[in-house]
Coordinates of N, CA, C and O in Angstrom, one line a residue:
A1 N -14.0 -20.0 -32.4 CA -14.4 -18.6 -32.2 C -13.9 -18.1 -30.9 O -13.9 -18.8 -29.9
V2 N -13.5 -16.8 -30.8 CA -12.9 -16.2 -29.6 C -13.9 -15.5 -28.8 O -13.7 -15.4 -27.6
L3 N -15.0 -15.0 -29.4 CA -16.0 -14.3 -28.6 C -16.5 -15.0 -27.4 O -16.6 -14.3 -26.3
P4 N -16.9 -16.2 -27.5 CA -17.4 -16.9 -26.2 C -16.3 -17.0 -25.2 O -16.6 -16.9 -24.0
L5 N -15.0 -17.1 -25.6 CA -13.9 -17.1 -24.7 C -13.8 -15.8 -24.0 O -13.5 -15.7 -22.8
V6 N -14.0 -14.7 -24.7 CA -13.9 -13.4 -24.1 C -15.0 -13.2 -23.0 O -14.7 -12.7 -21.9
E7 N -16.2 -13.7 -23.3 CA -17.3 -13.6 -22.4 C -17.0 -14.5 -21.1 O -17.2 -14.0 -20.0
S8 N -16.4 -15.6 -21.3 CA -16.0 -16.5 -20.1 C -14.9 -15.8 -19.3 O -14.9 -15.8 -18.1
F9 N -13.9 -15.1 -20.1 CA -12.9 -14.4 -19.4 C -13.4 -13.3 -18.6 O -13.0 -13.1 -17.4
V10 N -14.4 -12.5 -19.1 CA -14.9 -11.4 -18.4 C -15.7 -11.9 -17.1 O -15.6 -11.3 -16.1
E11 N -16.4 -13.0 -17.3 CA -17.1 -13.6 -16.1 C -16.0 -14.0 -15.0 O -16.3 -13.8 -13.8
S12 N -14.9 -14.5 -15.5 CA -13.9 -14.9 -14.5 C -13.3 -13.7 -13.8 O -12.9 -13.8 -12.6
L13 N -13.2 -12.6 -14.5 CA -12.7 -11.4 -13.9 C -13.6 -11.0 -12.8 O -13.2 -10.5 -11.7
R14 N -14.9 -11.0 -13.0 CA -15.9 -10.6 -12.0 C -16.0 -11.5 -10.8 O -16.1 -11.1 -9.7
H15 N -15.9 -12.9 -11.1 CA -16.1 -13.8 -10.0 C -14.8 -14.3 -9.4 O -14.8 -14.5 -8.1
E16 N -13.8 -14.6 -10.1 CA -12.6 -15.1 -9.5 C -11.7 -14.0 -9.0 O -11.1 -14.1 -7.9
R17 N -11.5 -13.0 -9.8 CA -10.6 -11.9 -9.4 C -11.3 -10.8 -8.7 O -10.7 -9.8 -8.2
R18 N -12.7 -10.8 -8.7 CA -13.5 -9.9 -8.0 C -13.3 -8.4 -8.5 O -13.3 -7.5 -7.6
L19 N -13.1 -8.2 -9.8 CA -13.0 -6.9 -10.3 C -14.3 -6.2 -10.4 O -15.4 -6.9 -10.5
S20 N -14.3 -4.9 -10.4 CA -15.6 -4.2 -10.5 C -16.2 -4.4 -11.8 O -15.5 -4.7 -12.8
I21 N -17.5 -4.1 -11.9 CA -18.2 -4.3 -13.2 C -17.7 -3.3 -14.2 O -17.6 -3.6 -15.4
H22 N -17.2 -2.2 -13.8 CA -16.7 -1.2 -14.7 C -15.3 -1.6 -15.3 O -15.1 -1.5 -16.5
T23 N -14.5 -2.2 -14.5 CA -13.2 -2.7 -14.9 C -13.4 -3.9 -15.9 O -12.8 -3.9 -17.0
A24 N -14.3 -4.8 -15.6 CA -14.6 -5.9 -16.4 C -15.2 -5.4 -17.8 O -14.8 -5.9 -18.8
R25 N -16.0 -4.4 -17.7 CA -16.6 -3.8 -18.9 C -15.5 -3.2 -19.8 O -15.5 -3.3 -21.0
A26 N -14.5 -2.5 -19.2 CA -13.4 -1.9 -19.9 C -12.6 -3.0 -20.6 O -12.2 -2.9 -21.7
Y27 N -12.3 -4.1 -19.9 CA -11.6 -5.2 -20.5 C -12.4 -5.8 -21.7 O -11.8 -6.0 -22.7
Q28 N -13.7 -6.0 -21.5 CA -14.5 -6.5 -22.6 C -14.5 -5.5 -23.8 O -14.3 -6.0 -24.9
H29 N -14.6 -4.3 -23.5 CA -14.5 -3.3 -24.6 C -13.2 -3.3 -25.4 O -13.1 -3.3 -26.6
D30 N -12.1 -3.4 -24.6 CA -10.7 -3.4 -25.2 C -10.6 -4.7 -26.1 O -10.0 -4.6 -27.2
L31 N -11.0 -5.8 -25.6 CA -10.9 -7.1 -26.3 C -11.8 -7.1 -27.5 O -11.4 -7.6 -28.6
A32 N -13.0 -6.5 -27.4 CA -13.9 -6.4 -28.6 C -13.2 -5.5 -29.7 O -13.3 -5.9 -30.9
A33 N -12.5 -4.5 -29.3 CA -11.8 -3.6 -30.3 C -10.7 -4.4 -30.9 O -10.5 -4.3 -32.2
F34 N -10.0 -5.2 -30.1 CA -8.9 -6.0 -30.7 C -9.5 -7.0 -31.7 O -9.0 -7.2 -32.8
L35 N -10.5 -7.7 -31.3 CA -11.1 -8.7 -32.2 C -11.7 -8.1 -33.5 O -11.6 -8.7 -34.5
S36 N -12.2 -6.9 -33.4 CA -12.7 -6.3 -34.5 C -11.6 -5.9 -35.5 O -11.7 -6.2 -36.7
F37 N -10.5 -5.5 -34.9 CA -9.3 -5.2 -35.7 C -8.7 -6.5 -36.4 O -8.4 -6.5 -37.5
A38 N -8.7 -7.6 -35.6 CA -8.2 -8.8 -36.1 C -9.1 -9.4 -37.2 O -8.6 -9.9 -38.2
E39 N -10.4 -9.2 -37.0 CA -11.3 -9.7 -38.1 C -11.1 -8.9 -39.4 O -11.1 -9.4 -40.5
E40 N -10.9 -7.6 -39.2 CA -10.7 -6.7 -40.4 C -9.4 -7.1 -41.0 O -9.3 -7.1 -42.3
T41 N -8.4 -7.4 -40.3 CA -7.0 -7.7 -40.8 C -7.0 -9.0 -41.5 O -6.5 -9.2 -42.6
L42 N -7.6 -10.1 -40.8 CA -7.6 -11.4 -41.3 C -8.7 -11.7 -42.4 O -8.5 -12.7 -43.2
G43 N -9.7 -10.9 -42.4 CA -10.8 -11.1 -43.3 C -11.8 -12.1 -42.9 O -12.7 -12.6 -43.6
R44 N -11.7 -12.6 -41.6 CA -12.6 -13.6 -41.0 C -12.5 -13.5 -39.5 O -11.5 -12.9 -39.0
P45 N -13.4 -14.0 -38.8 CA -13.3 -14.0 -37.3 C -12.1 -14.8 -36.9 O -11.8 -15.9 -37.4
P46 N -11.3 -14.2 -36.0 CA -10.0 -14.9 -35.6 C -10.3 -16.0 -34.6 O -11.2 -16.0 -33.8
G47 N -9.5 -17.0 -34.6 CA -9.5 -18.1 -33.6 C -8.3 -17.9 -32.7 O -7.4 -17.0 -33.0
P48 N -8.2 -18.6 -31.6 CA -7.1 -18.4 -30.6 C -5.7 -18.6 -31.3 O -4.8 -17.9 -31.0
S49 N -5.6 -19.5 -32.3 CA -4.4 -19.7 -32.9 C -4.0 -18.6 -33.9 O -2.8 -18.6 -34.4
D50 N -5.0 -17.8 -34.3 CA -4.7 -16.8 -35.3 C -4.0 -15.6 -34.7 O -3.4 -14.7 -35.4
V51 N -4.1 -15.4 -33.4 CA -3.5 -14.2 -32.7 C -2.0 -14.5 -32.5 O -1.7 -15.4 -31.8
D52 N -1.2 -13.7 -33.1 CA 0.2 -13.8 -32.9 C 0.8 -12.4 -32.5 O 0.1 -11.4 -32.5
T53 N 2.1 -12.3 -32.1 CA 2.7 -11.1 -31.7 C 2.6 -10.0 -32.7 O 2.4 -8.8 -32.4
M54 N 2.8 -10.4 -34.0 CA 2.7 -9.4 -35.1 C 1.3 -8.7 -35.2 O 1.2 -7.5 -35.4
L55 N 0.3 -9.5 -35.0 CA -1.1 -9.0 -35.1 C -1.3 -8.0 -33.9 O -1.9 -6.9 -34.1
V56 N -0.8 -8.4 -32.7 CA -0.9 -7.5 -31.5 C -0.2 -6.2 -31.8 O -0.7 -5.1 -31.5
R57 N 1.0 -6.3 -32.3 CA 1.8 -5.1 -32.6 C 1.2 -4.2 -33.6 O 1.2 -3.0 -33.5
R58 N 0.6 -4.8 -34.6 CA -0.2 -4.0 -35.6 C -1.3 -3.3 -35.0 O -1.6 -2.1 -35.3
W59 N -2.0 -4.0 -34.1 CA -3.2 -3.3 -33.4 C -2.7 -2.1 -32.6 O -3.3 -1.1 -32.6
I60 N -1.6 -2.4 -31.8 CA -1.1 -1.3 -31.0 C -0.6 -0.1 -31.8 O -0.9 1.0 -31.5
A61 N 0.0 -0.4 -32.9 CA 0.5 0.6 -33.9 C -0.7 1.4 -34.4 O -0.7 2.6 -34.5
S62 N -1.8 0.7 -34.7 CA -3.0 1.4 -35.2 C -3.7 2.3 -34.1 O -4.4 3.3 -34.5
L63 N -3.4 2.1 -32.9 CA -4.0 2.9 -31.8 C -3.2 4.2 -31.6 O -3.8 5.1 -30.9
H64 N -2.0 4.3 -32.0 CA -1.1 5.4 -31.7 C -1.7 6.8 -32.1 O -1.4 7.8 -31.5
G65 N -2.4 6.9 -33.2 CA -2.8 8.2 -33.7 C -3.9 8.8 -32.9 O -4.0 10.0 -32.7
D66 N -4.8 8.0 -32.3 CA -6.0 8.5 -31.6 C -6.0 8.3 -30.1 O -6.9 8.8 -29.5
N67 N -5.0 7.7 -29.5 CA -5.0 7.4 -28.1 C -3.7 7.9 -27.4 O -2.7 7.9 -28.1
Q68 N -3.8 8.2 -26.1 CA -2.7 8.5 -25.4 C -2.0 7.2 -25.0 O -2.5 6.1 -25.0
A69 N -0.7 7.4 -24.6 CA 0.1 6.2 -24.2 C -0.5 5.4 -23.1 O -0.5 4.2 -23.0
S70 N -1.1 6.1 -22.1 CA -1.7 5.4 -21.0 C -2.9 4.6 -21.4 O -3.1 3.5 -20.9
T71 N -3.7 5.1 -22.4 CA -4.8 4.3 -22.9 C -4.4 3.1 -23.6 O -4.9 2.0 -23.5
I72 N -3.3 3.2 -24.4 CA -2.8 2.1 -25.2 C -2.2 1.1 -24.2 O -2.4 -0.1 -24.4
A73 N -1.6 1.5 -23.2 CA -1.0 0.6 -22.2 C -2.1 -0.2 -21.5 O -2.0 -1.4 -21.2
R74 N -3.3 0.5 -21.2 CA -4.4 -0.2 -20.6 C -5.0 -1.3 -21.5 O -5.3 -2.4 -21.1
K75 N -5.1 -0.9 -22.8 CA -5.6 -1.9 -23.8 C -4.7 -3.1 -23.9 O -5.2 -4.2 -24.0
L76 N -3.4 -2.8 -23.9 CA -2.4 -3.9 -24.0 C -2.5 -4.8 -22.8 O -2.4 -6.0 -22.9
S77 N -2.7 -4.1 -21.7 CA -2.8 -4.9 -20.4 C -4.0 -5.8 -20.4 O -4.0 -7.0 -20.0
S78 N -5.1 -5.3 -21.0 CA -6.3 -6.2 -21.1 C -6.0 -7.4 -22.0 O -6.4 -8.5 -21.7
L79 N -5.3 -7.1 -23.1 CA -5.0 -8.2 -24.0 C -4.0 -9.2 -23.4 O -4.2 -10.4 -23.6
R80 N -3.1 -8.7 -22.6 CA -2.1 -9.6 -21.9 C -2.9 -10.5 -20.9 O -2.6 -11.7 -20.8
S81 N -3.8 -9.9 -20.2 CA -4.5 -10.6 -19.2 C -5.3 -11.7 -19.8 O -5.4 -12.9 -19.3
F82 N -6.0 -11.4 -20.9 CA -6.8 -12.4 -21.7 C -5.9 -13.5 -22.2 O -6.2 -14.7 -22.1
G83 N -4.7 -13.1 -22.7 CA -3.8 -14.1 -23.3 C -3.3 -15.1 -22.2 O -3.2 -16.3 -22.3
A84 N -3.0 -14.5 -21.0 CA -2.6 -15.3 -19.9 C -3.7 -16.3 -19.4 O -3.5 -17.4 -19.1
W85 N -4.9 -15.8 -19.4 CA -6.1 -16.6 -19.1 C -6.2 -17.7 -20.1 O -6.5 -18.9 -19.7
L86 N -6.1 -17.5 -21.4 CA -6.2 -18.5 -22.4 C -5.1 -19.6 -22.2 O -5.4 -20.8 -22.3
V87 N -3.9 -19.2 -21.8 CA -2.8 -20.2 -21.6 C -3.2 -21.0 -20.4 O -3.0 -22.2 -20.4
R88 N -3.6 -20.4 -19.3 CA -3.9 -21.1 -18.1 C -5.1 -22.1 -18.3 O -5.1 -23.2 -17.7
R89 N -6.0 -21.8 -19.2 CA -7.2 -22.6 -19.4 C -6.9 -23.7 -20.5 O -7.7 -24.5 -20.8
G90 N -5.7 -23.6 -21.2 CA -5.4 -24.6 -22.2 C -5.9 -24.2 -23.6 O -5.8 -25.1 -24.5
Y91 N -6.4 -23.0 -23.8 CA -6.9 -22.7 -25.1 C -5.7 -22.2 -26.0 O -5.9 -22.1 -27.2
A92 N -4.6 -21.8 -25.5 CA -3.5 -21.3 -26.2 C -2.2 -21.8 -25.6 O -2.2 -22.1 -24.4
E93 N -1.2 -22.0 -26.4 CA 0.1 -22.4 -25.8 C 1.0 -21.3 -25.3 O 1.8 -21.5 -24.5
D94 N 0.8 -20.1 -25.9 CA 1.6 -19.0 -25.6 C 0.8 -17.7 -25.6 O -0.2 -17.6 -26.3
N95 N 1.2 -16.7 -24.8 CA 0.5 -15.4 -24.8 C 1.3 -14.5 -25.7 O 2.4 -14.0 -25.3
P96 N 0.8 -14.2 -26.9 CA 1.5 -13.3 -27.9 C 1.6 -11.9 -27.4 O 2.5 -11.2 -27.9
A97 N 0.8 -11.4 -26.5 CA 0.8 -10.0 -26.1 C 1.9 -9.8 -25.1 O 2.3 -8.6 -24.9
K98 N 2.4 -10.8 -24.4 CA 3.4 -10.6 -23.4 C 4.8 -10.1 -24.0 O 5.6 -9.5 -23.3
L99 N 5.0 -10.3 -25.2 CA 6.3 -9.9 -25.9 C 6.2 -8.5 -26.4 O 7.2 -7.9 -26.9
V100 N 5.0 -7.9 -26.4 CA 4.8 -6.5 -27.0 C 5.2 -5.5 -25.9 O 4.6 -5.6 -24.8
A101 N 6.0 -4.5 -26.2 CA 6.4 -3.5 -25.3 C 5.3 -2.5 -25.0 O 4.6 -2.1 -25.9
T102 N 5.2 -2.1 -23.8 CA 4.2 -1.1 -23.4 C 4.8 0.3 -23.8 O 5.9 0.6 -23.6
P103 N 3.9 1.1 -24.4 CA 4.4 2.4 -24.9 C 4.8 3.3 -23.7 O 4.2 3.2 -22.6
K104 N 5.8 4.1 -23.9 CA 6.3 5.0 -22.9 C 5.3 6.2 -22.7 O 4.8 6.7 -23.7
R105 N 5.1 6.5 -21.5 CA 4.3 7.7 -21.2 C 5.1 9.0 -21.3 O 6.3 9.0 -20.9
R106 N 4.5 10.0 -21.8 CA 5.2 11.3 -21.9 C 5.3 11.9 -20.6 O 4.4 11.9 -19.8
Q107 N 6.5 12.4 -20.3 CA 6.7 13.1 -19.0 C 6.7 14.6 -19.3 O 7.4 15.1 -20.2
G108 N 5.9 15.3 -18.5 CA 5.8 16.8 -18.7 C 7.0 17.5 -18.1 O 7.8 16.9 -17.4
L109 N 7.2 18.7 -18.6 CA 8.3 19.5 -18.0 C 7.9 19.9 -16.6 O 6.8 20.2 -16.3
P110 N 8.9 20.1 -15.8 CA 8.6 20.6 -14.4 C 8.2 22.0 -14.4 O 8.6 22.8 -15.3
R111 N 7.4 22.4 -13.5 CA 6.9 23.7 -13.3 C 7.9 24.5 -12.6 O 8.5 24.0 -11.6
F112 N 8.2 25.7 -13.0 CA 9.2 26.5 -12.4 C 8.6 27.7 -11.7 O 7.4 28.1 -11.9
L113 N 9.3 28.3 -10.8 CA 8.9 29.5 -10.0 C 9.0 30.7 -10.9 O 10.1 30.9 -11.6
D114 N 8.0 31.6 -10.9 CA 8.2 32.9 -11.6 C 9.0 33.8 -10.6 O 9.3 33.4 -9.5
V115 N 9.3 35.0 -11.1 CA 10.2 35.9 -10.3 C 9.5 36.2 -9.0 O 10.2 36.2 -7.9
D116 N 8.2 36.5 -8.9 CA 7.6 36.9 -7.7 C 7.6 35.7 -6.7 O 7.8 35.9 -5.5
E117 N 7.3 34.5 -7.2 CA 7.4 33.3 -6.3 C 8.8 33.1 -5.7 O 8.9 32.8 -4.5
A118 N 9.8 33.3 -6.5 CA 11.2 33.1 -6.1 C 11.5 34.1 -5.0 O 12.1 33.8 -4.0
F119 N 11.1 35.4 -5.2 CA 11.3 36.4 -4.2 C 10.6 36.1 -2.9 O 11.1 36.3 -1.8
N120 N 9.4 35.6 -3.0 CA 8.6 35.2 -1.8 C 9.3 34.1 -1.0 O 9.4 34.1 0.2
V121 N 9.9 33.1 -1.7 CA 10.7 32.1 -1.1 C 11.9 32.7 -0.4 O 12.2 32.3 0.8
L122 N 12.6 33.6 -1.1 CA 13.8 34.2 -0.5 C 13.5 35.1 0.7 O 14.3 35.1 1.6
E123 N 12.4 35.7 0.7 CA 12.0 36.6 1.8 C 11.3 35.9 2.9 O 11.1 36.5 4.0
A124 N 11.0 34.7 2.8 CA 10.3 33.9 3.9 C 11.2 33.8 5.1 O 12.4 33.6 5.0
D125 N 10.6 34.0 6.3 CA 11.3 34.0 7.5 C 11.0 32.6 8.2 O 9.9 32.5 8.7
P126 N 12.0 31.7 8.2 CA 11.7 30.4 8.8 C 11.4 30.4 10.3 O 10.8 29.6 10.8
A127 N 12.0 31.4 10.9 CA 11.8 31.6 12.4 C 10.4 31.9 12.8 O 10.0 31.6 13.9
S128 N 9.6 32.5 11.8 CA 8.2 32.8 12.2 C 7.3 31.6 12.0 O 6.2 31.7 12.3
D129 N 7.8 30.5 11.4 CA 7.0 29.3 11.2 C 7.1 28.4 12.4 O 8.2 27.9 12.7
P130 N 6.1 28.2 13.2 CA 6.1 27.3 14.4 C 6.7 25.9 14.1 O 7.3 25.3 14.9
A131 N 6.4 25.4 12.9 CA 6.9 24.1 12.6 C 8.4 24.0 12.5 O 9.1 23.1 12.8
V132 N 9.0 25.1 12.0 CA 10.5 25.2 11.9 C 11.1 25.5 13.2 O 12.2 25.0 13.6
S133 N 10.5 26.4 14.0 CA 11.2 26.9 15.2 C 10.8 26.0 16.4 O 11.1 26.4 17.6
G134 N 10.1 24.9 16.2 CA 9.8 24.0 17.3 C 8.7 24.5 18.2 O 8.5 24.1 19.3
G135 N 7.8 25.3 17.6 CA 6.6 25.8 18.3 C 6.9 27.0 19.2 O 6.0 27.6 19.8
Q136 N 8.1 27.4 19.4 CA 8.5 28.6 20.2 C 8.7 29.8 19.3 O 9.4 29.7 18.3
P137 N 8.2 31.0 19.7 CA 8.6 32.2 19.0 C 10.0 32.5 19.2 O 10.6 32.1 20.2
P138 N 10.7 33.2 18.3 CA 12.1 33.4 18.4 C 12.5 34.2 19.6 O 13.6 34.2 20.1
S139 N 11.5 35.0 20.2 CA 11.9 35.8 21.3 C 11.6 35.1 22.6 O 11.5 35.7 23.7
A140 N 11.3 33.8 22.6 CA 11.1 33.1 23.9 C 12.2 33.2 24.8 O 13.4 33.2 24.4
P141 N 12.0 33.4 26.1 CA 13.0 33.6 27.1 C 14.1 32.5 27.2 O 15.2 32.8 27.6
D142 N 13.7 31.3 26.9 CA 14.7 30.2 27.0 C 15.7 30.1 25.9 O 16.6 29.2 25.9
L143 N 15.6 30.9 24.9 CA 16.6 30.9 23.8 C 17.8 31.6 24.3 O 17.8 32.8 24.7
S144 N 18.9 30.9 24.2 CA 20.2 31.6 24.5 C 20.7 32.4 23.4 O 20.3 32.2 22.2
R145 N 21.7 33.2 23.6 CA 22.3 33.9 22.5 C 23.0 33.0 21.5 O 23.0 33.2 20.3
R146 N 23.6 32.0 22.1 CA 24.3 31.0 21.2 C 23.3 30.3 20.2 O 23.6 30.2 19.0
K147 N 22.2 29.9 20.8 CA 21.2 29.3 19.9 C 20.6 30.3 18.9 O 20.4 29.9 17.7
G148 N 20.4 31.5 19.3 CA 20.0 32.5 18.3 C 21.0 32.8 17.2 O 20.7 32.9 16.0
A149 N 22.3 32.7 17.6 CA 23.4 33.0 16.6 C 23.4 31.8 15.6 O 23.6 32.0 14.4
R150 N 23.2 30.6 16.1 CA 23.2 29.4 15.2 C 22.1 29.5 14.2 O 22.2 29.1 13.1
K151 N 20.9 29.9 14.8 CA 19.7 29.9 13.9 C 19.9 31.0 12.8 O 19.5 30.8 11.7
A152 N 20.5 32.1 13.2 CA 20.7 33.2 12.2 C 21.7 32.7 11.2 O 21.5 33.0 10.0
A153 N 22.8 32.0 11.6 CA 23.7 31.5 10.6 C 23.1 30.5 9.7 O 23.3 30.5 8.5
A154 N 22.3 29.6 10.3 CA 21.6 28.6 9.4 C 20.6 29.2 8.5 O 20.5 28.8 7.3
A155 N 19.9 30.3 8.9 CA 19.0 31.0 8.0 C 19.8 31.7 6.9 O 19.3 31.6 5.7
A156 N 20.9 32.3 7.2 CA 21.7 32.9 6.1 C 22.2 31.9 5.1 O 22.2 32.1 3.9
R157 N 22.7 30.7 5.7 CA 23.1 29.6 4.8 C 22.0 29.1 3.9 O 22.2 29.0 2.7
D158 N 20.8 28.9 4.5 CA 19.7 28.4 3.7 C 19.3 29.4 2.6 O 19.0 29.0 1.5
R159 N 19.3 30.7 3.0 CA 19.0 31.7 2.0 C 20.0 31.7 0.8 O 19.6 31.8 -0.3
A160 N 21.3 31.6 1.2 CA 22.3 31.6 0.1 C 22.1 30.4 -0.8 O 22.3 30.5 -2.0
L161 N 21.8 29.2 -0.2 CA 21.6 28.0 -1.0 C 20.4 28.2 -2.0 O 20.5 27.9 -3.1
V162 N 19.3 28.8 -1.5 CA 18.2 29.0 -2.3 C 18.5 30.0 -3.4 O 18.1 29.8 -4.6
E163 N 19.2 31.0 -3.1 CA 19.6 32.0 -4.1 C 20.5 31.4 -5.2 O 20.3 31.6 -6.4
V164 N 21.4 30.5 -4.8 CA 22.3 29.8 -5.8 C 21.5 28.9 -6.7 O 21.6 28.9 -7.9
L165 N 20.6 28.2 -6.0 CA 19.7 27.2 -6.8 C 18.9 28.0 -7.8 O 18.7 27.6 -9.0
Y166 N 18.3 29.1 -7.3 CA 17.4 29.9 -8.2 C 18.2 30.5 -9.4 O 17.9 30.5 -10.5
A167 N 19.4 31.1 -9.0 CA 20.2 31.7 -10.0 C 20.8 30.8 -11.1 O 21.0 31.1 -12.2
S168 N 21.0 29.5 -10.7 CA 21.5 28.5 -11.6 C 20.4 27.8 -12.4 O 20.8 27.0 -13.3
G169 N 19.2 28.2 -12.2 CA 18.1 27.6 -13.0 C 17.6 26.4 -12.4 O 16.9 25.6 -13.0

């Protein structure tokens, strides 16, 4: 029976790896869900030798309808950790979960500037920002004409770059 091994595994998480009680409880919940699926699939309580890569893949496939990829990845991670623990303790020869690919997380689309935000960026005066101007206002007496001309040219260049980037999408 695997259930006593799960309990020993959860105890080792708490005492050896010093994981929080909440993390250990999440591992236990994930493993209980897998064992329930395995028992339903096999028609009897599974033993350590009954768990193979195909059973793990079927479980992961069954999770896809109701769970996000990050949740499925966490559940698979719990099963991998348990499998590795079984191998280290000599209860299993191989970890069947290590060969199962982690589902890819969806990446959202980047947020873009609306027209008003783009105009605000274009109209921003970097010389009025103390972080950009080195803490000195642009009219400080120690600024030479040459320095002012360079700053004006750099500001025009930066504005042109931002306009090109915005116009090209």
